[in-house]
PDB file of C-alpha atoms and ligand atoms in Angstrom:
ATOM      1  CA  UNK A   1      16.121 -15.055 -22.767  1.00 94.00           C
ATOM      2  CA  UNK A   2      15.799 -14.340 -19.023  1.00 98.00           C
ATOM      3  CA  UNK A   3      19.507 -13.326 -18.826  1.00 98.00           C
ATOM      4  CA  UNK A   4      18.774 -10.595 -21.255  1.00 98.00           C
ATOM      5  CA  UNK A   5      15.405  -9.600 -20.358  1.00 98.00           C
ATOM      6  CA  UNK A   6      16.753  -8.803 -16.583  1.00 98.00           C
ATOM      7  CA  UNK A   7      19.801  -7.007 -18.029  1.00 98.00           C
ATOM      8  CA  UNK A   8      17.343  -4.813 -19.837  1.00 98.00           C
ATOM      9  CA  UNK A   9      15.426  -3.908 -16.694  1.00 98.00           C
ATOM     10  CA  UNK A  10      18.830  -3.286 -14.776  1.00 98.00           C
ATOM     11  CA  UNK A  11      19.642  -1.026 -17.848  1.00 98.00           C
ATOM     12  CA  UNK A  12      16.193   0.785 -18.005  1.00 98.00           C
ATOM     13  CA  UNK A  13      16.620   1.150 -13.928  1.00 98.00           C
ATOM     14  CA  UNK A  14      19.987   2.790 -14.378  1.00 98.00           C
ATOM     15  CA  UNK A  15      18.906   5.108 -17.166  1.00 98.00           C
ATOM     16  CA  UNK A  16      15.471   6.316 -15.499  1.00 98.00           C
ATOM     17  CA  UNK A  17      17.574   7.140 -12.321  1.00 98.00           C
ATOM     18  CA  UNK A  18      20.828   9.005 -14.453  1.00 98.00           C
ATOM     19  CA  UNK A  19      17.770  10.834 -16.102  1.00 97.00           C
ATOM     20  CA  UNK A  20      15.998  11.874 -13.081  1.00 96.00           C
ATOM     21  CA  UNK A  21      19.330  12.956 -11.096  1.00 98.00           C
ATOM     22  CA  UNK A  22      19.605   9.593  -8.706  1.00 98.00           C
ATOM     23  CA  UNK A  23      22.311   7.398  -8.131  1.00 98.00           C
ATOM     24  CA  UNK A  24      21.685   4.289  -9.891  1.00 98.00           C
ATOM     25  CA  UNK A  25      23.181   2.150  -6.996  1.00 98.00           C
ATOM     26  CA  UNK A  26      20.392   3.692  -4.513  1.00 97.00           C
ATOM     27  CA  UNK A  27      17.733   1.531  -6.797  1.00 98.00           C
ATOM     28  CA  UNK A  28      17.521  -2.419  -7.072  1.00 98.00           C
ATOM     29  CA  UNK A  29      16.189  -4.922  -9.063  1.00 98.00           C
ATOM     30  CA  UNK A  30      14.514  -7.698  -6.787  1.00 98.00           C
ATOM     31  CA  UNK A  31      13.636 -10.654  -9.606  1.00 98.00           C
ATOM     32  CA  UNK A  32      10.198 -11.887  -8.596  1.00 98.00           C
ATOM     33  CA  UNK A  33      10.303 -15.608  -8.923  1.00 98.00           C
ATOM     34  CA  UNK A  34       7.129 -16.879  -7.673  1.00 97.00           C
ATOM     35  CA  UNK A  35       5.566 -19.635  -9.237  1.00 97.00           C
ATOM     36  CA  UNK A  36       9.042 -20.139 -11.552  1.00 98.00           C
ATOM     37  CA  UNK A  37      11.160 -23.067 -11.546  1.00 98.00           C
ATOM     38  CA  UNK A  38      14.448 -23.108  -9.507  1.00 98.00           C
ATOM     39  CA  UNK A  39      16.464 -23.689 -12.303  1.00 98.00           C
ATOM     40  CA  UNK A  40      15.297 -20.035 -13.903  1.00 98.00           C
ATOM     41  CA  UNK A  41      16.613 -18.751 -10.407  1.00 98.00           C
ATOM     42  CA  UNK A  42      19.805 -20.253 -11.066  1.00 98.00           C
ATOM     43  CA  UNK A  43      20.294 -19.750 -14.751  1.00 98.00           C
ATOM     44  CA  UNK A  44      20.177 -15.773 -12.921  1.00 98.00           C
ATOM     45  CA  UNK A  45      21.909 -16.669 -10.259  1.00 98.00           C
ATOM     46  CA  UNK A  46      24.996 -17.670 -12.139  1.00 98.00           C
ATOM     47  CA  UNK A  47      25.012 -14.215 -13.712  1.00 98.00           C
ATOM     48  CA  UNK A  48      25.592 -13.077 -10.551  1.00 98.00           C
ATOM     49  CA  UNK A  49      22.086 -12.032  -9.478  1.00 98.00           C
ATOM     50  CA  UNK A  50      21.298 -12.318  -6.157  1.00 98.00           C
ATOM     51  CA  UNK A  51      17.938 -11.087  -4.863  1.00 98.00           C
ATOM     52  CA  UNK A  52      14.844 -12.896  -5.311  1.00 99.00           C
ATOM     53  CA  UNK A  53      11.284 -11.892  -3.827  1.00 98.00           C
ATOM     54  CA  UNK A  54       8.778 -14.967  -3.335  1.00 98.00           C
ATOM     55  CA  UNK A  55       4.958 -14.642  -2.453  1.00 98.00           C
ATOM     56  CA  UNK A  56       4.492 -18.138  -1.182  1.00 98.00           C
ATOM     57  CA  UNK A  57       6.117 -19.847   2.231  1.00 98.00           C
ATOM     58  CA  UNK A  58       5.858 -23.152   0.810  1.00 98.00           C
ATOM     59  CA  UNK A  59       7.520 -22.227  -2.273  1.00 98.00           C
ATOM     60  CA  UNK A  60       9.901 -20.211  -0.562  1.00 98.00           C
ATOM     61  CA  UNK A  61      11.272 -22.783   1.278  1.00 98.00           C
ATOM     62  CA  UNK A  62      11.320 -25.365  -1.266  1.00 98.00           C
ATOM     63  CA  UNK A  63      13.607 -23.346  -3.180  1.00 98.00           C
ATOM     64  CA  UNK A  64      15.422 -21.964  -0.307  1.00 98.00           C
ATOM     65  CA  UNK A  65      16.311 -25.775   0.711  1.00 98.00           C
ATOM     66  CA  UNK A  66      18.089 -26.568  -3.240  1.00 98.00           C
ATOM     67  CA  UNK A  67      19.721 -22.996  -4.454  1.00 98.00           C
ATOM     68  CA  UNK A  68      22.272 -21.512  -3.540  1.00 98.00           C
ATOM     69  CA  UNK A  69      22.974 -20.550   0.143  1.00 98.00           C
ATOM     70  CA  UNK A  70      24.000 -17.109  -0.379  1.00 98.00           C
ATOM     71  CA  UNK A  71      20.604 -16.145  -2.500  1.00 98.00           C
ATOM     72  CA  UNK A  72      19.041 -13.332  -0.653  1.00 98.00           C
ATOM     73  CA  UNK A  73      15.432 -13.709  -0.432  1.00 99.00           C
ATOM     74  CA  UNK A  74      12.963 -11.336   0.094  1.00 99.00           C
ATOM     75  CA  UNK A  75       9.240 -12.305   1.194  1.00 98.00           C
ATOM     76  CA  UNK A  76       6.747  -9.922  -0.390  1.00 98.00           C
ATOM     77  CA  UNK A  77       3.640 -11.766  -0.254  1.00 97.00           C
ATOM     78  CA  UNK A  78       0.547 -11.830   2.504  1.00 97.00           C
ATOM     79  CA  UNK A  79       2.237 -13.402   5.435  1.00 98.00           C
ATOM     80  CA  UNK A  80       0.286 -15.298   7.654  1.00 98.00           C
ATOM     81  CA  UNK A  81       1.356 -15.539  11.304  1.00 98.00           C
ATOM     82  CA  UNK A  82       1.925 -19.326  11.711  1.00 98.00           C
ATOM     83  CA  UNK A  83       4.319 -19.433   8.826  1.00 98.00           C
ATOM     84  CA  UNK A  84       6.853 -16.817   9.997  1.00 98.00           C
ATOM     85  CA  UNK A  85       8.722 -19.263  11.257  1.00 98.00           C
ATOM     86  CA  UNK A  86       9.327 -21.226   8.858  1.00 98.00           C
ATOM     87  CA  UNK A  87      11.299 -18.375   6.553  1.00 98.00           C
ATOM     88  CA  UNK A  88      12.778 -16.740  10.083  1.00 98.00           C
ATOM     89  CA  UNK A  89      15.884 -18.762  10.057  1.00 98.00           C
ATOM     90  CA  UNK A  90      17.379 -17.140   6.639  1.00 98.00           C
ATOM     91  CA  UNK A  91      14.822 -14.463   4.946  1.00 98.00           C
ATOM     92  CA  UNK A  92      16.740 -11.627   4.017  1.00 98.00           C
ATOM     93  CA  UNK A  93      13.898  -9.294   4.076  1.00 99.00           C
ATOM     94  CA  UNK A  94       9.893  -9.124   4.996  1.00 99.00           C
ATOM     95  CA  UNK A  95       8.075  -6.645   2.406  1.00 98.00           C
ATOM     96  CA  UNK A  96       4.912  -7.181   3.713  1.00 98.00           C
ATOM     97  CA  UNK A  97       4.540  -6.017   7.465  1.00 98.00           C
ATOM     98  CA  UNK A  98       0.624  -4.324   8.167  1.00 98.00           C
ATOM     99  CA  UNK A  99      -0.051  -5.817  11.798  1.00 98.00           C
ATOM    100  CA  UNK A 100       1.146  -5.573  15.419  1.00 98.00           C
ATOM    101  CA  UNK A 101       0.520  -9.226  15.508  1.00 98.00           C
ATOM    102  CA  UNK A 102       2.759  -9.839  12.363  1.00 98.00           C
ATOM    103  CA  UNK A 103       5.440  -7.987  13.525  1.00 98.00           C
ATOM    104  CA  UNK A 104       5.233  -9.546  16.827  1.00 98.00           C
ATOM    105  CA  UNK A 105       5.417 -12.649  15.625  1.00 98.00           C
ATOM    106  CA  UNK A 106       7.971 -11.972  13.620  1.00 99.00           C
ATOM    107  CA  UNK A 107      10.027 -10.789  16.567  1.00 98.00           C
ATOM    108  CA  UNK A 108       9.609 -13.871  18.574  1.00 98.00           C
ATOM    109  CA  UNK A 109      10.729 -16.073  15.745  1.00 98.00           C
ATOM    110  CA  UNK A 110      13.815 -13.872  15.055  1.00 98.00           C
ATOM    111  CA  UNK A 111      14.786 -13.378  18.570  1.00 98.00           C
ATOM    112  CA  UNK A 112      14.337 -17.587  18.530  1.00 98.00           C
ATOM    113  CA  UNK A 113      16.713 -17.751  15.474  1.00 98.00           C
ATOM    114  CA  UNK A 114      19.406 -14.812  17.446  1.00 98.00           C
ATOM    115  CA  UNK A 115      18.911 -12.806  14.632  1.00 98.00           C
ATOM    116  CA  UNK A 116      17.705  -9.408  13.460  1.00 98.00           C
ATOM    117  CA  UNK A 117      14.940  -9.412  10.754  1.00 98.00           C
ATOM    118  CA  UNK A 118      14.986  -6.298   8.527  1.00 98.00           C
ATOM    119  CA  UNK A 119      11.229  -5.341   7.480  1.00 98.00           C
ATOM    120  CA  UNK A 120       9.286  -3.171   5.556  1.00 98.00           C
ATOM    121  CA  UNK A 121       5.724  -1.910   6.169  1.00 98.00           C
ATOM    122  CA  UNK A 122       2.843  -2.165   3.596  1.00 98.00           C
ATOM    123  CA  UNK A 123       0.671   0.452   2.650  1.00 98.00           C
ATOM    124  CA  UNK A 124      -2.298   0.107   0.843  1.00 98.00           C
ATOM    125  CA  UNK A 125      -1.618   3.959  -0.552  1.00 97.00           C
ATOM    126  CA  UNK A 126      -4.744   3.813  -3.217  1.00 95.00           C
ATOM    127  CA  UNK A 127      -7.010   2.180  -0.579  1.00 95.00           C
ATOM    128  CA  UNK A 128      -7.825  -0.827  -2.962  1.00 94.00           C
ATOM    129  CA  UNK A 129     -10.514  -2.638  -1.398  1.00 92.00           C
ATOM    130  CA  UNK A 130      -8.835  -6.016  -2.440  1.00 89.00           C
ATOM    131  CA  UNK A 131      -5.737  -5.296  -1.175  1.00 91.00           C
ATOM    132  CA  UNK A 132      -3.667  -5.646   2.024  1.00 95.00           C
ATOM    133  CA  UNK A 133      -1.608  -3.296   4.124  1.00 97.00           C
ATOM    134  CA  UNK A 134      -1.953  -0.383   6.131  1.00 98.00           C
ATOM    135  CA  UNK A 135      -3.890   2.757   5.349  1.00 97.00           C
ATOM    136  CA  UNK A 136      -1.615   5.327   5.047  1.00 98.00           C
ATOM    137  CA  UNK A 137      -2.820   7.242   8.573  1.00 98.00           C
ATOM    138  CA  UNK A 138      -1.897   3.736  10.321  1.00 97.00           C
ATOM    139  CA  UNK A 139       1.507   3.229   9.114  1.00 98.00           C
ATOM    140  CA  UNK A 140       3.300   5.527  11.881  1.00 98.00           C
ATOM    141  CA  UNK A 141       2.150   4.428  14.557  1.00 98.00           C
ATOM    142  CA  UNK A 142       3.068   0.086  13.752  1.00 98.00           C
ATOM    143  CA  UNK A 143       6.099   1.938  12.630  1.00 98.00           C
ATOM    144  CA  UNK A 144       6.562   3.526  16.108  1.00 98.00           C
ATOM    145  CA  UNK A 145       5.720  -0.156  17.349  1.00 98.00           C
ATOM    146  CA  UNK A 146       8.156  -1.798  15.183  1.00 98.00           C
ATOM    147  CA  UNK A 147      10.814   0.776  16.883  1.00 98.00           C
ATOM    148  CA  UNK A 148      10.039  -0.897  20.111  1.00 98.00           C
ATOM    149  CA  UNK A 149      10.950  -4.446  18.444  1.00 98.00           C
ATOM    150  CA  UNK A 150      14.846  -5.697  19.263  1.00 98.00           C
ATOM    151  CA  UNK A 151      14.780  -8.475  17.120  1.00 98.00           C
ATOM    152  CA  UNK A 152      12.812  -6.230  14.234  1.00 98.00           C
ATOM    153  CA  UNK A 153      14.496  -3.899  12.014  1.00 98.00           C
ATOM    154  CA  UNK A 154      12.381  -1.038  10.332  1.00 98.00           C
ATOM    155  CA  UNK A 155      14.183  -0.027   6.671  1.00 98.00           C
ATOM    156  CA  UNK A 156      11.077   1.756   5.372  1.00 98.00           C
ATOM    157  CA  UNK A 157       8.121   1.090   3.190  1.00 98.00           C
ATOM    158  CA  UNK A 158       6.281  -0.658   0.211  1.00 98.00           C
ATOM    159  CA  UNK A 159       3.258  -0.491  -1.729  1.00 98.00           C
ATOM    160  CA  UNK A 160       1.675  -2.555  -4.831  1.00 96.00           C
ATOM    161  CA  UNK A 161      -0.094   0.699  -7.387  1.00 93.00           C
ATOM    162  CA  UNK A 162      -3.316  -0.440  -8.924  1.00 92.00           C
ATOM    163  CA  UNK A 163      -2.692  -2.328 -12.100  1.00 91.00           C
ATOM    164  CA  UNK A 164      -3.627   0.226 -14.099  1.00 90.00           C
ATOM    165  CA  UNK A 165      -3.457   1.005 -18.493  1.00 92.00           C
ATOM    166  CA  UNK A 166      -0.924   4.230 -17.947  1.00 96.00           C
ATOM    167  CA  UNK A 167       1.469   3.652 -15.405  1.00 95.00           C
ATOM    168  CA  UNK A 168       1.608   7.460 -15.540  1.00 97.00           C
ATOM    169  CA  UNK A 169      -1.605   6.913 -13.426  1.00 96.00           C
ATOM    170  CA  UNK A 170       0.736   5.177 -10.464  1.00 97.00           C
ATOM    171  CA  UNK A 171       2.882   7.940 -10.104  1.00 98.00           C
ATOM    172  CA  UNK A 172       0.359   9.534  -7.666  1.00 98.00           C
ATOM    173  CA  UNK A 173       0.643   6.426  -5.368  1.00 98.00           C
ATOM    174  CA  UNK A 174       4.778   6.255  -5.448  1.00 98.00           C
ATOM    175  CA  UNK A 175       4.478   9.997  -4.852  1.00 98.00           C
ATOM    176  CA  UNK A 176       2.871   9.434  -1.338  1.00 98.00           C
ATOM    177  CA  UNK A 177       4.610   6.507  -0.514  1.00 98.00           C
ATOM    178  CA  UNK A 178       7.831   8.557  -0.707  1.00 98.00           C
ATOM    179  CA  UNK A 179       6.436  11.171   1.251  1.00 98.00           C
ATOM    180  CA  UNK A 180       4.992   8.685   4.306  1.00 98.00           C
ATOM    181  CA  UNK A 181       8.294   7.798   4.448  1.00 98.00           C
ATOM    182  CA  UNK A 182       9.969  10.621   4.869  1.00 98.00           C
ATOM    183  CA  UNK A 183       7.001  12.052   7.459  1.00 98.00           C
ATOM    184  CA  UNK A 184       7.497   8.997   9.390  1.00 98.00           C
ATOM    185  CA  UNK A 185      11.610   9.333   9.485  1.00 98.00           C
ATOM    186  CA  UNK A 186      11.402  12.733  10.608  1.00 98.00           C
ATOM    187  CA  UNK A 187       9.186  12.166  13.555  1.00 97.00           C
ATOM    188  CA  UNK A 188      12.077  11.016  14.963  1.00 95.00           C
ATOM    189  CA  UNK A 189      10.485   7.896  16.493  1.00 96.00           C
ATOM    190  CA  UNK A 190      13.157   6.012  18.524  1.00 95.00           C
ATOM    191  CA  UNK A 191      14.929   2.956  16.022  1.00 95.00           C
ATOM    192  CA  UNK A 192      12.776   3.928  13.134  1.00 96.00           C
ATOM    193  CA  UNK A 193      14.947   5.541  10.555  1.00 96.00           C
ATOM    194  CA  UNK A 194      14.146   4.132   6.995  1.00 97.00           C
ATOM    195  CA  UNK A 195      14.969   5.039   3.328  1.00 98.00           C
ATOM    196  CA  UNK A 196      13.917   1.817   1.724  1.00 98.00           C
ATOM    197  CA  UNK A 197      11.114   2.242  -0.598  1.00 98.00           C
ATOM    198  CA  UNK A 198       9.646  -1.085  -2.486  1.00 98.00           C
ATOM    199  CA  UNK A 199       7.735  -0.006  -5.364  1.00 98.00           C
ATOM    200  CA  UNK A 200       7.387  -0.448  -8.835  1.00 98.00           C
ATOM    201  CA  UNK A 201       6.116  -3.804 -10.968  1.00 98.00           C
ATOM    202  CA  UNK A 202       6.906  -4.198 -14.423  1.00 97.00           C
ATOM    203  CA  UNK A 203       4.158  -2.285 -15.842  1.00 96.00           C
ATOM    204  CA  UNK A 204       5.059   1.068 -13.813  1.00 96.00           C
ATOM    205  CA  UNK A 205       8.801   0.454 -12.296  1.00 98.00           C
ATOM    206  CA  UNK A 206      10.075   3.963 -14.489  1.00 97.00           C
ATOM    207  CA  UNK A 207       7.774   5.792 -13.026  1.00 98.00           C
ATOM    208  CA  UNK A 208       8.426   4.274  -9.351  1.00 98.00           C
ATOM    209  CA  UNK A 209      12.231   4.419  -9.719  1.00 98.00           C
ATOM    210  CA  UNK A 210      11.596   8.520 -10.823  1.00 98.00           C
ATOM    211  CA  UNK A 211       9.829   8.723  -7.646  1.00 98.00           C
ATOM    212  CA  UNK A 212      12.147   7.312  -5.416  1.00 98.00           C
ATOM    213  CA  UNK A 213      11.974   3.766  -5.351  1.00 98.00           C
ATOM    214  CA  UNK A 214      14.899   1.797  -3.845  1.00 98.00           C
ATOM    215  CA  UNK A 215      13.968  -1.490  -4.825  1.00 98.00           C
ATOM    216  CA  UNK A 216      11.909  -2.188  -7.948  1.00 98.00           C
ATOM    217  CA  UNK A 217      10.194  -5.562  -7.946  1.00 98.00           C
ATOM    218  CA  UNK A 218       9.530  -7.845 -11.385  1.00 98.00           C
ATOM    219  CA  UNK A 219       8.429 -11.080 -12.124  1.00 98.00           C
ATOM    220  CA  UNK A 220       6.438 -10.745 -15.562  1.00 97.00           C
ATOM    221  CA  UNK A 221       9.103  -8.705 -18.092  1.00 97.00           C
ATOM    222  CA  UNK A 222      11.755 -10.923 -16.652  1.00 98.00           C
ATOM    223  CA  UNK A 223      10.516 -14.694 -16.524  1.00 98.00           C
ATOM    224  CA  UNK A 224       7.206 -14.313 -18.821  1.00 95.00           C
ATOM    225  CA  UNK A 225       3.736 -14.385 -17.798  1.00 94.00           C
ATOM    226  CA  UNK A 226       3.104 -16.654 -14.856  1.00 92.00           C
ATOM    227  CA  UNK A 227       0.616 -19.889 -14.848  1.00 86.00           C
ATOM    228  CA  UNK A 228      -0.969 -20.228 -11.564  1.00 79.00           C
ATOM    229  CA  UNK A 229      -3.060 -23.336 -12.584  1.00 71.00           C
ATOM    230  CA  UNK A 230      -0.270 -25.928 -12.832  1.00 56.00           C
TER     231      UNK A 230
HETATM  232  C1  LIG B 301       3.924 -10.777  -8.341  1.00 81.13           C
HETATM  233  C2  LIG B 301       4.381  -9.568  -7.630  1.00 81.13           C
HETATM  234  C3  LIG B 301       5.268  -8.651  -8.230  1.00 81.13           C
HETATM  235  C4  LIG B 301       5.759  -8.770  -9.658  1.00 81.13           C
HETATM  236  O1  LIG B 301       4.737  -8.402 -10.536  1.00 81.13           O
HETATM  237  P1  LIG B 301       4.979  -8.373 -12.137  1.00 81.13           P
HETATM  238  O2  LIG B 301       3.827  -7.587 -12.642  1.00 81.13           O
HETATM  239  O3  LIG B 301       4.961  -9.787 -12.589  1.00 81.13           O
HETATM  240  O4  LIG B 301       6.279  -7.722 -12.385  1.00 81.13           O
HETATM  241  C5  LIG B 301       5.690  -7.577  -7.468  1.00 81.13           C
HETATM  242  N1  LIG B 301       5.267  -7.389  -6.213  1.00 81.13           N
HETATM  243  C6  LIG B 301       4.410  -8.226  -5.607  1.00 81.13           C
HETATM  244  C7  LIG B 301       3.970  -7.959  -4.213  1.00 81.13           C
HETATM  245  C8  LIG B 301       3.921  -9.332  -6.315  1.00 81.13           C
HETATM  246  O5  LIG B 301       3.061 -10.148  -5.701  1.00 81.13           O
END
């Protein structure tokens, strides 16, 4: 069932970007896993699927510890400071950037761990009260600190649209995200050169991937509706 629901999704992803003139290998499917048991990651895993996004650093690392070592996995929930390190040592990729602080810390634990720790910043693009990241008037100038970061690595941007009844809605919100992005690449800031764009959930991810989205993040259509009580 979750083998052909996430073929489906690759296949919708491919055909939204052939029908909007992209190059389907410019936009990925991250499988959003939180809250599902490791043996879902593996059963997609074993199809050859290799990118997983988590929320949680306990969970993270919990599954990180059992499954396969050559998972990537992607951190795309509020990160709180003290846990960086924690997820430093192998985390393929931190969605969720909207501090200095953060992204300090995150460079002290990478340059700890002699590695490089691609990252992406969060914007907050409808300016949903409830949600984190950085205004959209913020976002160059942690990007410009970011630059300044050796142990950092800027790749570009994400955003989570409102939840909304017509995805059609969202596309506003991608819209600007792409556009941030490419306002903040051509300021020519020194190391900050970034075409990744996270956006898209599995109510809205056509519309994202028609504006531009490079990875395309989905828990629900793939593993079923989650159960946070258990
Ligand atoms: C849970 C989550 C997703 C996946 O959402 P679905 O609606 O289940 O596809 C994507 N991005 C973030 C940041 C999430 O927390």
């Amino acid at each position: 069932m979750i083998v052909e629901n996430m073929n489906r999704i690759k296949k919708n992803i491919e055909d939204s970007c052939i029908a909007c003139g992209r190059d389907p290998k410019e936009a990925m499917l991250l499988a959003v896993s939180k809250t599902k048991p490791a043996e879902m990651i593996q059963t997609l895993y074993n199809e050859g699927h290799r990118d997983f996004g988590e929320n949680y650093v306990q969970e993270l690392r919990e599954k990180e510890a059992i499954l396969p070592k050559d998972i990537r996995w992607h951190m795309i929930g509020h990160l709180q400071r003290n846990k960086v390190k924690y997820i430093a040592p192998f985390v393929t990729m931190i969605h969720s950037v909207d501090t200095e602080e953060l992204a300090l810390t995150i460079e002290k634990e990478a340059a700890k761990n002699d590695r490089i720790i691609p990252i992406l910043l969060e914007v907050n693009v409808a300016g949903e009260e409830t949600k984190y990241g950085l205004k959209p008037e913020e976002t160059a100038a942690l990007a410009e600190f970011v630059g300044t970061l050796p142990h950092v690595k800027y790749c570009g941007l994400m955003t989570s649209a409102p939840f909304l009844e017509d995805p059609e809605d969202d596309r506003i919100y991608f819209r600007k995200l792409k556009e941030l992005s490419v306002d903040i690449n051509n300021k020519n800031i020194d190391n900050i050169n970034g075409n990744v764009l996270s956006m898209g959930m599995s109510n809205d991810y056509r519309v994202a991937v028609e504006e531009g989205s490079t990875i395309i993040r989905v828990g629900t259509d793939i593993f079923g509706a989650r159960n946070y009580n258990k």
